PDB file of C-alpha atoms in Angstrom:
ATOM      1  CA  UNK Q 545       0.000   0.000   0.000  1.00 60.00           C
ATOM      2  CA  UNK Q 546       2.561   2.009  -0.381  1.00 77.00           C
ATOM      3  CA  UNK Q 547       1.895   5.707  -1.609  1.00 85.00           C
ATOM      4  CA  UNK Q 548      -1.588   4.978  -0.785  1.00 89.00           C
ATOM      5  CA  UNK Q 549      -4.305   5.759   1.771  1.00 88.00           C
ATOM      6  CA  UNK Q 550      -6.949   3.849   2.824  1.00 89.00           C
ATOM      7  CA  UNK Q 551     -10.476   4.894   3.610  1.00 88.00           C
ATOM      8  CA  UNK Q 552     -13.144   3.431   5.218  1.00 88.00           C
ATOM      9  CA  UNK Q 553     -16.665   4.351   4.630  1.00 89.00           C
ATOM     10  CA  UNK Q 554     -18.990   5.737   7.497  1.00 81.00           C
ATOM     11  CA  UNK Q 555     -21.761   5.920   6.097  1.00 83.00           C
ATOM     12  CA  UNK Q 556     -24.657   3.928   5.882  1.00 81.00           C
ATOM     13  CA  UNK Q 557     -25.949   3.801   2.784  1.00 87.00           C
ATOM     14  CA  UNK Q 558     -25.304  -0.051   0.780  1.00 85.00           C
ATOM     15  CA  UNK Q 559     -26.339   1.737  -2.470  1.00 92.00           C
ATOM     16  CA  UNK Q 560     -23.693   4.616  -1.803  1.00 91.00           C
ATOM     17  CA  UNK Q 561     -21.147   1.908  -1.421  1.00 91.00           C
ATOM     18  CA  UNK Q 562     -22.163  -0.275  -4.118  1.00 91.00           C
ATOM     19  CA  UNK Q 563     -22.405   2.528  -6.585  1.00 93.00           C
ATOM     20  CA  UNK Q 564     -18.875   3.997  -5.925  1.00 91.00           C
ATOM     21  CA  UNK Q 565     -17.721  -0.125  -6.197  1.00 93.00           C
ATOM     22  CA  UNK Q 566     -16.160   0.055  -2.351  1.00 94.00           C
ATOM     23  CA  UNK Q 567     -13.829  -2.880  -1.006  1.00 94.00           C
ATOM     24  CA  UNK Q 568     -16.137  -4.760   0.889  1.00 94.00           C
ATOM     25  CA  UNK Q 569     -14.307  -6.285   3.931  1.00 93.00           C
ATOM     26  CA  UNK Q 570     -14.888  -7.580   7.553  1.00 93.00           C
ATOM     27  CA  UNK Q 571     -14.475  -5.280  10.121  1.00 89.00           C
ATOM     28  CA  UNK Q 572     -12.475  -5.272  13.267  1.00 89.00           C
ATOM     29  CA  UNK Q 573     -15.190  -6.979  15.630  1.00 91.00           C
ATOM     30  CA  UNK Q 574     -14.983  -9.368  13.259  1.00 92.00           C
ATOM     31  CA  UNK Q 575     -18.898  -9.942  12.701  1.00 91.00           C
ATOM     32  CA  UNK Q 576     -19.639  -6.329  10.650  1.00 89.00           C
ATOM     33  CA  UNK Q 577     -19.179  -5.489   7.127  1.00 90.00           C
ATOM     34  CA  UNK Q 578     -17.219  -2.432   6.135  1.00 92.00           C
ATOM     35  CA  UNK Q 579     -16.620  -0.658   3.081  1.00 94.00           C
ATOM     36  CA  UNK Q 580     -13.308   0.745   2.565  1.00 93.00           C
ATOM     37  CA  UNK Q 581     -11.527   2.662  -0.837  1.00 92.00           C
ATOM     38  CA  UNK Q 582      -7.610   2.784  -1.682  1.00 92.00           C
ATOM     39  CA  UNK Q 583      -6.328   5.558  -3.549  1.00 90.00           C
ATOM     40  CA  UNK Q 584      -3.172   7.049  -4.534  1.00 91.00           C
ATOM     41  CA  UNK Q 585      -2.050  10.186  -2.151  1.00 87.00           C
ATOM     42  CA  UNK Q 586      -2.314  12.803  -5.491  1.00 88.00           C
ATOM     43  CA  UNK Q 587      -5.670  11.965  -5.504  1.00 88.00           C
ATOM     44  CA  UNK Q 588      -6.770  12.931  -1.991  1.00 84.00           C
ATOM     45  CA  UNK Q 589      -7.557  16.462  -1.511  1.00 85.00           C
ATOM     46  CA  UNK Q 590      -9.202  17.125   1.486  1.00 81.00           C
ATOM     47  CA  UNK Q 591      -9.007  14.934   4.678  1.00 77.00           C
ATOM     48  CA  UNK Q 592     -11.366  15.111   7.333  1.00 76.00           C
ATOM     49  CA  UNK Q 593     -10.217  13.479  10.632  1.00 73.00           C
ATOM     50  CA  UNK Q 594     -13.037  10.636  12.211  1.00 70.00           C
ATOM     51  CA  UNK Q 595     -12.704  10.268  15.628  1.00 72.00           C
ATOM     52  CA  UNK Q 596     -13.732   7.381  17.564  1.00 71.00           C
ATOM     53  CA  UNK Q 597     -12.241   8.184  20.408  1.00 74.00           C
ATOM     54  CA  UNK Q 598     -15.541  10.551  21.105  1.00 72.00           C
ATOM     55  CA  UNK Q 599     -18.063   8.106  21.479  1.00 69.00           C
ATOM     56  CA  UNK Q 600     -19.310   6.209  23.701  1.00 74.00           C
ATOM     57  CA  UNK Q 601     -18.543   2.634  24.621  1.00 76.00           C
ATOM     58  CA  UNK Q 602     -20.999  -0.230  22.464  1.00 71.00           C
ATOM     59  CA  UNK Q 603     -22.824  -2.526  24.498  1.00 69.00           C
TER      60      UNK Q 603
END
């Protein structure tokens, strides 16, 4: 992956994902689906931080 970033979708649309033809892959809890994009670092623009950190614990 070198000279690329990775995204991850947040989002919850399927048809947004499936329309834009995002990686589908299991996520870290290993039970959910997530959708993630690669793309090369010229191509990325505009970078808005998503923090986690801010929410609270899942039950």
């Amino acid at each position: 992956m070198e000279g690329r970033i990775k995204g991850v979708y947040t989002g919850g649309s399927w048809g947004f994902a499936d329309g834009h033809q995002l990686d589908e892959e299991t996520a870290p809890d290993g039970t959910h689906t997530r959708y993630t994009v690669e793309a090369d670092l010229d191509s990325v623009t505009d970078l808005t931080p998503h923090r986690t950190d801010l929410l609270p614990p899942r039950h």
